[in-house]
Short mmCIF file of C-alpha atoms and ligand atoms in Angstrom, two decimals:
data_model
loop_
_atom_site.label_atom_id
_atom_site.label_comp_id
_atom_site.label_asym_id
_atom_site.label_seq_id
_atom_site.Cartn_x
_atom_site.Cartn_y
_atom_site.Cartn_z
CA UNK A 4 136.77 -141.90 48.45
CA UNK A 5 136.29 -145.68 48.30
CA UNK A 6 135.56 -147.27 51.67
CA UNK A 7 137.69 -150.37 52.37
CA UNK A 8 136.20 -153.30 54.26
CA UNK A 9 137.46 -156.61 55.60
CA UNK A 10 134.10 -158.15 54.78
CA UNK A 11 131.18 -157.09 52.58
CA UNK A 12 127.90 -158.92 53.17
CA UNK A 13 125.50 -159.03 50.25
CA UNK A 14 121.86 -159.22 51.35
CA UNK A 15 120.47 -159.04 54.87
CA UNK A 16 117.96 -161.76 55.57
CA UNK A 17 118.16 -163.64 58.88
CA UNK A 18 121.33 -165.48 57.84
CA UNK A 19 123.63 -162.55 57.10
CA UNK A 20 121.92 -160.68 59.96
CA UNK A 21 123.23 -163.42 62.23
CA UNK A 22 126.79 -162.96 60.90
CA UNK A 23 126.40 -159.17 61.33
CA UNK A 24 125.12 -159.57 64.93
CA UNK A 25 128.08 -161.72 65.93
CA UNK A 26 130.54 -159.36 64.19
CA UNK A 27 129.08 -156.14 65.65
CA UNK A 28 131.07 -156.35 68.92
CA UNK A 29 134.25 -157.46 67.10
CA UNK A 30 135.38 -154.04 65.96
CA UNK A 31 138.75 -155.40 64.75
CA UNK A 32 136.87 -156.73 61.69
CA UNK A 33 135.53 -153.93 59.54
CA UNK A 34 132.36 -155.27 57.96
CA UNK A 35 129.32 -153.82 56.23
CA UNK A 36 126.27 -155.81 55.19
CA UNK A 37 124.34 -154.31 52.28
CA UNK A 38 120.58 -154.76 51.89
CA UNK A 39 118.51 -153.39 49.02
CA UNK A 40 115.32 -153.00 51.08
CA UNK A 41 114.94 -149.80 53.07
CA UNK A 42 114.39 -151.71 56.33
CA UNK A 43 114.53 -155.31 57.50
CA UNK A 44 111.75 -157.56 56.20
CA UNK A 45 111.39 -161.32 56.59
CA UNK A 46 109.43 -162.80 53.65
CA UNK A 47 106.89 -159.97 54.08
CA UNK A 48 104.39 -161.42 51.56
CA UNK A 49 104.05 -164.53 53.71
CA UNK A 50 103.77 -162.81 57.06
CA UNK A 51 100.12 -163.80 57.38
CA UNK A 52 97.77 -164.21 60.33
CA UNK A 53 97.99 -167.53 62.18
CA UNK A 54 101.49 -168.36 60.93
CA UNK A 55 103.95 -169.85 63.35
CA UNK A 56 107.64 -170.66 63.42
CA UNK A 57 108.78 -174.14 62.48
CA UNK A 58 111.75 -173.75 64.79
CA UNK A 59 112.16 -172.89 68.46
CA UNK A 60 112.84 -169.27 69.45
CA UNK A 61 116.15 -170.20 71.13
CA UNK A 62 117.46 -170.94 67.65
CA UNK A 63 117.91 -167.21 67.23
CA UNK A 64 120.63 -165.11 65.59
CA UNK A 65 123.27 -165.64 68.26
CA UNK A 66 122.36 -167.76 71.31
CA UNK A 67 123.83 -171.10 70.21
CA UNK A 68 127.34 -169.61 70.22
CA UNK A 69 127.04 -166.44 72.26
CA UNK A 70 124.18 -166.61 74.77
CA UNK A 71 125.44 -163.42 76.47
CA UNK A 72 124.90 -161.38 73.27
CA UNK A 73 122.63 -158.31 73.36
CA UNK A 74 121.03 -159.62 70.16
CA UNK A 75 119.44 -162.79 71.53
CA UNK A 76 115.71 -163.47 71.58
CA UNK A 77 115.85 -163.42 75.38
CA UNK A 78 117.41 -159.97 75.29
CA UNK A 79 114.63 -158.86 72.90
CA UNK A 80 112.01 -160.04 75.40
CA UNK A 81 113.65 -158.27 78.32
CA UNK A 82 114.46 -155.00 76.53
CA UNK A 83 110.92 -154.85 75.14
CA UNK A 84 109.55 -155.38 78.66
CA UNK A 85 107.49 -158.44 77.85
CA UNK A 86 109.54 -161.21 79.49
CA UNK A 87 106.99 -162.24 82.15
CA UNK A 88 104.00 -162.07 79.83
CA UNK A 89 105.91 -164.16 77.28
CA UNK A 90 106.46 -166.84 79.94
CA UNK A 91 102.82 -166.75 81.02
CA UNK A 92 101.70 -167.18 77.41
CA UNK A 93 103.41 -170.63 77.49
CA UNK A 94 104.20 -170.55 73.79
CA UNK A 95 105.86 -173.74 72.66
CA UNK A 96 106.15 -172.20 69.25
CA UNK A 97 106.03 -168.47 68.52
CA UNK A 98 104.37 -166.60 65.67
CA UNK A 99 106.32 -165.56 62.59
CA UNK A 100 105.18 -162.01 63.38
CA UNK A 101 107.04 -162.08 66.69
CA UNK A 102 110.21 -163.62 65.27
CA UNK A 103 110.14 -161.08 62.46
CA UNK A 104 109.74 -158.28 65.00
CA UNK A 105 112.76 -159.67 66.90
CA UNK A 106 114.87 -159.75 63.70
CA UNK A 107 113.89 -156.14 62.84
CA UNK A 108 114.66 -155.03 66.40
CA UNK A 109 118.19 -156.46 66.07
CA UNK A 110 118.70 -155.02 62.57
CA UNK A 111 117.83 -151.51 63.78
CA UNK A 112 120.61 -151.63 66.36
CA UNK A 113 123.47 -152.83 64.18
CA UNK A 114 125.93 -150.28 62.86
CA UNK A 115 127.32 -152.74 60.30
CA UNK A 116 124.05 -153.11 58.35
CA UNK A 117 123.32 -150.63 55.57
CA UNK A 118 119.81 -150.56 54.09
CA UNK A 119 118.62 -149.09 50.77
CA UNK A 120 121.85 -150.33 49.20
CA UNK A 121 121.58 -152.75 46.35
CA UNK A 122 124.77 -154.52 45.34
CA UNK A 123 124.72 -154.19 41.56
CA UNK A 124 128.04 -155.72 40.57
CA UNK A 125 131.04 -157.37 42.20
CA UNK A 126 134.38 -157.42 40.44
CA UNK A 127 137.70 -158.91 41.49
CA UNK A 128 140.78 -156.83 40.72
CA UNK A 129 143.34 -159.45 41.75
CA UNK A 130 143.69 -157.98 45.23
CA UNK A 131 140.19 -157.21 46.48
CA UNK A 132 136.54 -157.16 45.49
CA UNK A 133 135.07 -153.98 44.10
CA UNK A 134 131.45 -153.71 45.18
CA UNK A 135 129.34 -151.42 43.03
CA UNK A 136 126.11 -150.33 44.68
CA UNK A 137 123.43 -147.71 44.05
CA UNK A 138 125.06 -145.90 46.98
CA UNK A 139 128.65 -145.82 45.83
CA UNK A 140 131.62 -148.13 45.43
CA UNK A 141 133.22 -150.16 48.22
CA UNK A 142 136.29 -152.33 48.33
CA UNK A 143 136.31 -155.53 50.36
CA UNK A 144 138.90 -158.20 51.04
CA UNK A 145 136.22 -160.85 51.56
CA UNK A 146 132.56 -161.46 50.75
CA UNK A 147 129.64 -163.17 52.43
CA UNK A 148 126.78 -163.88 50.03
CA UNK A 149 123.38 -163.96 51.73
CA UNK A 150 120.95 -163.08 48.96
CA UNK A 151 118.47 -165.87 49.79
CA UNK A 152 116.17 -167.57 47.30
CA UNK A 153 113.60 -166.42 44.76
CA UNK A 154 110.09 -167.81 44.08
CA UNK A 155 109.93 -170.92 41.90
CA UNK A 156 107.12 -170.67 39.34
CA UNK A 157 106.15 -173.79 37.34
CA UNK A 158 106.78 -173.38 33.62
CA UNK A 159 103.08 -173.67 32.67
CA UNK A 160 102.15 -170.77 34.99
CA UNK A 161 104.77 -168.28 33.77
CA UNK A 162 102.69 -166.80 30.89
CA UNK A 163 99.76 -166.13 33.26
CA UNK A 164 101.56 -164.37 36.12
CA UNK A 165 99.55 -161.31 37.16
CA UNK A 166 96.82 -160.26 39.62
CA UNK A 167 94.98 -163.62 39.30
CA UNK A 168 97.93 -166.04 39.14
CA UNK A 169 100.77 -165.31 41.52
CA UNK A 170 103.37 -166.90 43.78
CA UNK A 171 102.62 -167.33 47.48
CA UNK A 172 105.48 -164.92 48.29
CA UNK A 173 103.29 -162.13 46.83
CA UNK A 174 100.24 -163.06 48.90
CA UNK A 175 100.39 -160.36 51.56
CA UNK A 176 102.02 -157.65 49.47
CA UNK A 177 98.79 -156.13 48.12
CA UNK A 178 95.10 -155.89 48.92
CA UNK A 179 93.15 -158.97 47.79
CA UNK A 180 89.46 -159.61 47.48
CA UNK A 181 88.45 -163.24 46.91
CA UNK A 182 84.73 -162.65 47.48
CA UNK A 183 82.75 -164.95 45.19
CA UNK A 184 85.92 -166.22 43.44
CA UNK A 185 87.06 -169.81 42.87
CA UNK A 186 90.45 -170.02 44.60
CA UNK A 187 93.01 -172.73 43.87
CA UNK A 188 96.18 -173.21 45.93
CA UNK A 189 98.93 -175.29 44.29
CA UNK A 190 101.55 -176.73 46.64
CA UNK A 191 101.22 -178.80 49.81
CA UNK A 192 103.98 -177.35 52.01
CA UNK A 193 103.83 -174.89 54.91
CA UNK A 194 103.13 -171.80 52.78
CA UNK A 195 100.24 -173.59 51.04
CA UNK A 196 98.85 -174.56 54.45
CA UNK A 197 99.20 -171.04 55.86
CA UNK A 198 97.38 -169.53 52.89
CA UNK A 199 94.71 -172.27 52.87
CA UNK A 200 93.83 -171.56 56.51
CA UNK A 201 93.59 -167.83 55.89
CA UNK A 202 91.35 -168.25 52.81
CA UNK A 203 89.21 -170.73 54.77
CA UNK A 204 88.86 -168.17 57.56
CA UNK A 205 87.79 -165.62 54.94
CA UNK A 206 90.66 -163.21 55.50
CA UNK A 207 90.24 -161.92 51.94
CA UNK A 208 86.43 -162.30 51.77
CA UNK A 209 84.25 -165.39 51.35
CA UNK A 210 85.50 -167.34 48.31
CA UNK A 211 83.01 -169.26 46.14
CA UNK A 212 85.25 -172.33 46.35
CA UNK A 213 88.66 -173.29 47.69
CA UNK A 214 90.74 -176.14 46.23
CA UNK A 215 94.15 -177.25 47.47
CA UNK A 216 96.29 -179.31 45.10
CA UNK A 217 99.41 -181.10 46.33
CA UNK A 218 101.81 -183.42 44.55
CA UNK A 219 102.44 -185.19 47.85
CA UNK A 220 100.47 -188.30 48.74
CA UNK A 221 98.69 -186.46 51.56
CA UNK A 222 98.98 -183.21 53.56
CA UNK A 223 102.12 -184.36 55.27
CA UNK A 224 103.41 -183.28 58.68
CA UNK A 225 106.79 -181.84 59.49
CA UNK A 226 108.91 -184.55 61.08
CA UNK A 227 109.89 -182.96 64.38
CA UNK A 228 110.72 -186.07 66.40
CA UNK A 229 113.61 -185.95 68.87
CA UNK A 230 115.97 -188.08 66.85
CA UNK A 231 115.05 -186.24 63.67
CA UNK A 232 116.24 -183.05 65.34
CA UNK A 233 119.71 -184.58 65.47
CA UNK A 234 119.97 -183.72 61.75
CA UNK A 235 119.92 -180.08 62.83
CA UNK A 236 123.04 -180.24 64.97
CA UNK A 237 126.69 -179.33 64.28
CA UNK A 238 127.58 -182.95 65.03
CA UNK A 239 125.50 -184.22 62.10
CA UNK A 240 126.70 -181.49 59.71
CA UNK A 241 130.32 -182.30 60.62
CA UNK A 242 129.66 -185.92 59.63
CA UNK A 243 127.61 -184.96 56.55
CA UNK A 244 130.30 -182.78 54.95
CA UNK A 245 132.59 -185.82 54.70
CA UNK A 246 130.13 -187.98 52.73
CA UNK A 247 130.36 -188.59 49.01
CA UNK A 248 127.99 -186.54 46.80
CA UNK A 249 125.63 -189.45 45.96
CA UNK A 250 125.16 -190.32 49.63
CA UNK A 251 124.61 -186.64 50.45
CA UNK A 252 121.94 -186.43 47.76
CA UNK A 253 120.05 -189.49 48.97
CA UNK A 254 120.26 -188.33 52.61
CA UNK A 255 118.78 -184.92 51.78
CA UNK A 256 116.03 -186.49 49.63
CA UNK A 257 115.08 -188.92 52.40
CA UNK A 258 114.97 -186.08 54.95
CA UNK A 259 112.61 -183.83 52.95
CA UNK A 260 109.81 -183.78 55.52
CA UNK A 261 112.14 -182.75 58.34
CA UNK A 262 112.01 -179.23 56.94
CA UNK A 263 109.39 -179.22 54.19
CA UNK A 264 106.36 -180.70 55.93
CA UNK A 265 103.52 -178.79 57.60
CA UNK A 266 103.61 -178.20 61.35
CA UNK A 267 101.32 -180.38 63.43
CA UNK A 268 99.77 -177.21 64.85
CA UNK A 269 98.84 -175.87 61.39
CA UNK A 270 97.41 -179.25 60.30
CA UNK A 271 95.30 -179.47 63.43
CA UNK A 272 94.06 -175.87 63.02
CA UNK A 273 93.01 -176.65 59.44
CA UNK A 274 91.37 -179.95 60.35
CA UNK A 275 89.42 -178.40 63.24
CA UNK A 276 88.31 -175.44 61.13
CA UNK A 277 87.02 -177.83 58.42
CA UNK A 278 85.29 -179.99 61.02
CA UNK A 279 83.62 -176.99 62.65
CA UNK A 280 82.38 -175.49 59.40
CA UNK A 281 81.21 -178.59 57.59
CA UNK A 282 80.39 -181.12 60.34
CA UNK A 283 79.22 -178.83 63.11
CA UNK A 284 77.81 -175.73 61.37
CA UNK A 285 76.79 -177.83 58.34
CA UNK A 286 77.89 -175.28 55.73
CA UNK A 287 77.55 -176.42 52.12
CA UNK A 288 80.90 -177.89 51.14
CA UNK A 289 82.92 -175.24 49.24
CA UNK A 290 86.40 -176.71 49.92
CA UNK A 291 88.25 -179.61 48.27
CA UNK A 292 91.53 -181.21 49.35
CA UNK A 293 93.32 -182.67 46.32
CA UNK A 294 96.57 -184.48 47.18
CA UNK A 295 98.49 -186.84 44.85
CA UNK A 296 98.04 -184.39 41.97
CA UNK A 297 100.62 -182.56 39.89
CA UNK A 298 99.65 -179.49 37.86
CA UNK A 299 101.02 -179.74 34.35
CA UNK A 300 98.87 -177.31 32.35
CA UNK A 301 97.38 -173.94 33.15
CA UNK A 302 95.31 -172.20 30.52
CA UNK A 303 93.09 -169.17 30.30
CA UNK A 304 89.44 -170.29 30.07
CA UNK A 305 86.30 -168.43 28.97
CA UNK A 306 85.98 -167.43 32.58
CA UNK A 307 89.07 -167.70 34.77
CA UNK A 308 91.61 -170.49 34.33
CA UNK A 309 91.59 -174.17 33.62
CA UNK A 310 94.16 -176.37 35.37
CA UNK A 311 95.07 -179.84 34.20
CA UNK A 312 96.48 -182.05 36.95
CA UNK A 313 97.75 -185.61 36.85
CA UNK A 314 96.29 -187.77 39.60
CA UNK A 315 98.94 -190.25 40.73
CA UNK A 316 96.29 -192.54 42.30
CA UNK A 317 93.84 -192.83 39.42
CA UNK A 318 96.65 -192.34 36.88
CA UNK A 319 94.27 -190.03 34.99
CA UNK A 320 94.28 -186.36 34.26
CA UNK A 321 91.67 -184.07 35.79
CA UNK A 322 90.56 -180.57 34.85
CA UNK A 323 89.80 -178.00 37.54
CA UNK A 324 88.58 -174.42 37.18
CA UNK A 325 89.67 -171.37 39.17
CA UNK A 326 89.58 -167.58 39.09
CA UNK A 327 92.59 -167.17 41.37
CA UNK A 328 95.61 -169.50 41.32
CA UNK A 329 98.11 -169.20 44.17
CA UNK A 330 101.42 -170.94 43.54
CA UNK A 331 102.82 -172.21 46.84
CA UNK A 332 105.45 -173.95 44.77
CA UNK A 333 108.58 -173.15 46.75
CA UNK A 334 111.78 -171.27 46.03
CA UNK A 335 114.90 -171.70 43.92
CA UNK A 336 118.47 -170.45 44.26
CA UNK A 337 119.79 -168.75 41.15
CA UNK A 338 123.21 -167.09 41.21
CA UNK A 339 122.67 -163.49 42.20
CA UNK A 340 123.08 -161.28 39.10
CA UNK A 341 125.60 -159.11 40.93
CA UNK A 342 128.11 -162.02 40.84
CA UNK A 343 128.05 -162.34 37.04
CA UNK A 344 131.54 -161.03 36.51
CA UNK A 345 133.17 -163.28 39.14
CA UNK A 346 131.09 -166.35 38.25
CA UNK A 347 133.73 -167.70 35.82
CA UNK A 348 136.20 -167.71 38.74
CA UNK A 349 134.01 -169.92 40.94
CA UNK A 350 134.49 -173.70 41.07
CA UNK A 351 131.07 -175.18 40.38
CA UNK A 352 130.16 -178.86 40.58
CA UNK A 353 128.78 -180.79 37.59
CA UNK A 354 125.27 -179.53 38.43
CA UNK A 355 126.48 -175.92 38.37
CA UNK A 356 126.32 -175.51 42.15
CA UNK A 357 128.85 -173.76 44.36
CA UNK A 358 131.47 -176.03 45.91
CA UNK A 359 131.79 -175.19 49.58
CA UNK A 360 134.41 -176.10 52.17
CA UNK A 361 133.17 -177.26 55.59
CA UNK A 362 133.62 -173.61 56.77
CA UNK A 363 131.10 -172.34 54.17
CA UNK A 364 133.83 -170.89 51.96
CA UNK A 365 133.38 -171.12 48.18
CA UNK A 366 136.13 -172.83 46.24
CA UNK A 367 137.32 -170.46 43.56
CA UNK A 368 140.23 -169.66 41.28
CA UNK A 369 141.00 -166.22 42.70
CA UNK A 370 143.59 -165.43 45.33
CA UNK A 371 143.80 -167.52 48.53
CA UNK A 372 143.78 -164.40 50.68
CA UNK A 373 140.33 -163.34 49.47
CA UNK A 374 137.54 -165.49 50.80
CA UNK A 375 133.99 -165.79 49.52
CA UNK A 376 131.49 -167.23 51.99
CA UNK A 377 127.88 -168.14 51.24
CA UNK A 378 124.95 -168.84 53.54
CA UNK A 379 121.83 -170.77 52.48
CA UNK A 380 123.64 -171.98 49.37
CA UNK A 381 124.91 -175.43 50.30
CA UNK A 382 122.14 -177.91 51.05
CA UNK A 383 123.96 -180.26 48.65
CA UNK A 384 127.22 -179.89 50.61
CA UNK A 385 126.09 -179.28 54.22
CA UNK A 386 122.73 -181.02 54.40
CA UNK A 387 119.13 -180.35 55.21
CA UNK A 388 119.82 -177.79 57.96
CA UNK A 389 121.46 -175.34 55.55
CA UNK A 390 118.29 -173.43 54.48
CA UNK A 391 116.89 -173.51 58.05
CA UNK A 392 117.37 -171.19 61.02
CA UNK A 393 118.42 -174.01 63.35
CA UNK A 394 122.17 -173.75 62.86
CA UNK A 395 122.52 -170.17 61.66
CA UNK A 396 124.38 -168.90 64.74
CA UNK A 397 126.82 -171.82 64.60
CA UNK A 398 127.36 -171.34 60.86
CA UNK A 399 127.92 -167.59 61.34
CA UNK A 400 130.50 -168.27 64.04
CA UNK A 401 132.25 -170.84 61.80
CA UNK A 402 132.46 -168.16 59.08
CA UNK A 403 133.80 -165.53 61.49
CA UNK A 404 136.46 -167.92 62.84
CA UNK A 405 137.55 -168.85 59.33
CA UNK A 406 137.58 -165.22 58.21
CA UNK A 407 139.74 -164.11 61.11
CA UNK A 408 141.75 -167.35 61.16
CA UNK A 409 141.32 -167.63 64.91
CA UNK A 410 138.76 -169.00 67.30
CA UNK A 411 136.75 -165.86 68.00
CA UNK A 412 133.76 -168.02 68.93
CA UNK A 413 133.88 -171.48 70.47
CA UNK A 414 132.01 -173.68 68.03
CA UNK A 415 133.04 -177.04 69.42
CA UNK A 416 130.14 -179.06 70.69
CA UNK A 417 129.59 -182.22 72.63
CA UNK A 418 129.08 -185.44 70.77
CA UNK A 419 125.49 -185.90 69.67
CA UNK A 420 123.17 -188.74 70.64
CA UNK A 421 123.90 -190.72 67.51
CA UNK A 422 127.21 -192.10 66.22
CA UNK A 423 126.82 -191.07 62.58
CA UNK A 424 130.23 -192.32 61.50
CA UNK A 425 132.48 -194.38 63.75
CA UNK A 426 135.93 -192.94 64.49
CA UNK A 427 137.98 -195.43 62.43
CA UNK A 428 135.83 -194.68 59.34
CA UNK A 429 136.24 -190.92 59.86
CA UNK A 430 140.03 -191.39 59.66
CA UNK A 431 139.66 -193.33 56.41
CA UNK A 432 137.39 -190.67 54.88
CA UNK A 433 139.68 -187.83 55.92
CA UNK A 434 142.81 -189.59 54.61
CA UNK A 435 141.18 -190.72 51.33
C1 LIG B 11 107.49 -168.11 54.69
C2 LIG B 11 108.73 -168.77 55.20
C3 LIG B 11 108.79 -169.16 56.53
C4 LIG B 11 109.96 -169.76 57.02
N1 LIG B 11 109.96 -170.16 58.31
C5 LIG B 11 111.04 -170.81 58.78
C6 LIG B 11 111.07 -171.29 60.14
O1 LIG B 11 110.10 -171.13 60.90
N2 LIG B 11 112.18 -171.92 60.58
C7 LIG B 11 113.26 -172.13 59.76
O2 LIG B 11 114.24 -172.70 60.21
N3 LIG B 11 113.27 -171.68 58.48
C8 LIG B 11 112.19 -171.04 57.99
N4 LIG B 11 112.20 -170.62 56.68
C9 LIG B 11 113.40 -170.87 55.85
C10 LIG B 11 114.51 -169.79 56.04
O3 LIG B 11 114.80 -169.64 57.40
C11 LIG B 11 114.14 -168.45 55.47
O4 LIG B 11 113.86 -168.56 54.09
C12 LIG B 11 115.20 -167.34 55.67
O5 LIG B 11 114.59 -166.12 55.43
C13 LIG B 11 116.42 -167.50 54.77
O6 LIG B 11 117.28 -166.41 55.06
P1 LIG B 11 118.30 -165.75 54.04
O7 LIG B 11 119.03 -164.75 54.85
O8 LIG B 11 119.07 -166.80 53.34
O9 LIG B 11 117.43 -165.11 52.88
P2 LIG B 11 116.28 -164.02 52.77
O10 LIG B 11 115.47 -163.97 54.02
O11 LIG B 11 115.57 -164.29 51.49
O12 LIG B 11 117.06 -162.62 52.65
C14 LIG B 11 117.86 -162.30 51.54
C15 LIG B 11 117.98 -160.78 51.49
O13 LIG B 11 118.94 -160.42 50.51
C16 LIG B 11 118.53 -159.20 49.89
N5 LIG B 11 119.22 -159.09 48.60
C17 LIG B 11 119.18 -159.95 47.56
N6 LIG B 11 119.99 -159.53 46.56
C18 LIG B 11 120.57 -158.39 46.99
C19 LIG B 11 121.51 -157.48 46.41
N7 LIG B 11 122.03 -157.68 45.19
N8 LIG B 11 121.91 -156.40 47.14
C20 LIG B 11 121.40 -156.17 48.39
N9 LIG B 11 120.49 -157.00 48.97
C21 LIG B 11 120.09 -158.08 48.29
C22 LIG B 11 117.00 -159.37 49.78
O14 LIG B 11 116.36 -158.13 49.65
C23 LIG B 11 116.68 -160.08 51.11
O15 LIG B 11 116.32 -159.17 52.12
C24 LIG B 11 111.07 -170.00 56.16
C25 LIG B 11 110.98 -169.62 54.82
C26 LIG B 11 109.83 -169.01 54.34
C27 LIG B 11 109.76 -168.65 52.88
#
């Protein structure tokens, strides 16, 4: 017998887990969130030693809209009997291990999350969505897509992917031994920094050399200043969604380092480790920092690999050698394959991206009574906060309110510090 649902969630990373947590007590909405993994895992290949959150623990699955929820970080601390010790540890920023443990703890308690269930195909029959999974067929009135992103691999590295050339997301998934090897990290964001520090601290054995290439002009910090944090508020997103696409694009580009830089803590850890090893302990230099360089060729060499990089300062190309190449080159968002058959029904913009309403609903040509929501799919429409944890609880509540067409959660907020758009202009934009 086919099970009928009000909402089917596809994928359970933190973002759909947040929607599931806020829906769990609302039994009037019958929802199931399907996850192909057999238990919750948060970027497991990058769950390395000495890695910390970029965001504060209060930006958890639920607190921003439902602080009384049993699924808050505070509740996790209390129920796991570590509340006082957590306070005494005075952590301004917690480890990714602890946040991941919190997310898993919540996932284990939710009755609306179903693991080991891969959504293979979604079809629309004119009345509802038919969800085909490896665990049977379900029927849902509405969807929430939360399949996340997949590793981005530069074109020149694709033919060499294997045990010696791999994406950062694979780092912790198997045993590694870098003893005596020349290691090259490509990519100057947080993942590159986390891996660099671990190689430097010899987590996988003592490498012969360690090089870190970044396209950026230096190893740049995350911009976490108070006013910058205003970009990660509902108030800013509410203003952002009204802007024209060109302005949105230039805003997001200008704000890159508010989410893509390296935390001050990680930079300081790296700097101090380098200072200690090479200026205090006087080790022979086996590490090179190589910013301002873009990799454009990767070739097999007689021994290991040869990388050609363009140096934006000297305007010349350089050749570097490595035995291991780790691609900390970020992530991309393809359409999940399971949506292939409904893809022609979706309204995409001229760059092939989903078009989203302010309530995170996809515009599509199907029936008005069937809604398709998407999380982590609208940086172009909702701004820089979209791929971040900061506003996930607020976004989940917006989705739930829209789904149920009533205000199940209060998502109104006070005016922010900054007047992004003055009232008279808002009226003009809305009426245009
Ligand atoms: C290493 C790392 C650290 C980060 N740290 C921070 C941070 O500190 N602060 C911050 O704000 N942001 C951070 N981010 C950014 C962001 O918060 C995370 O990427 C977050 O995991 C995104 O959540 P998600 O739910 O969209 O996707 P994901 O976490 O990628 O989860 C998607 C899930 O969908 C499942 N899935 C996919 N397809 C299917 C299918 N067809 N059927 C069933 N299941 C499917 C996958 O198995 C996966 O479990 C970090 C990102 C990375 C990579």
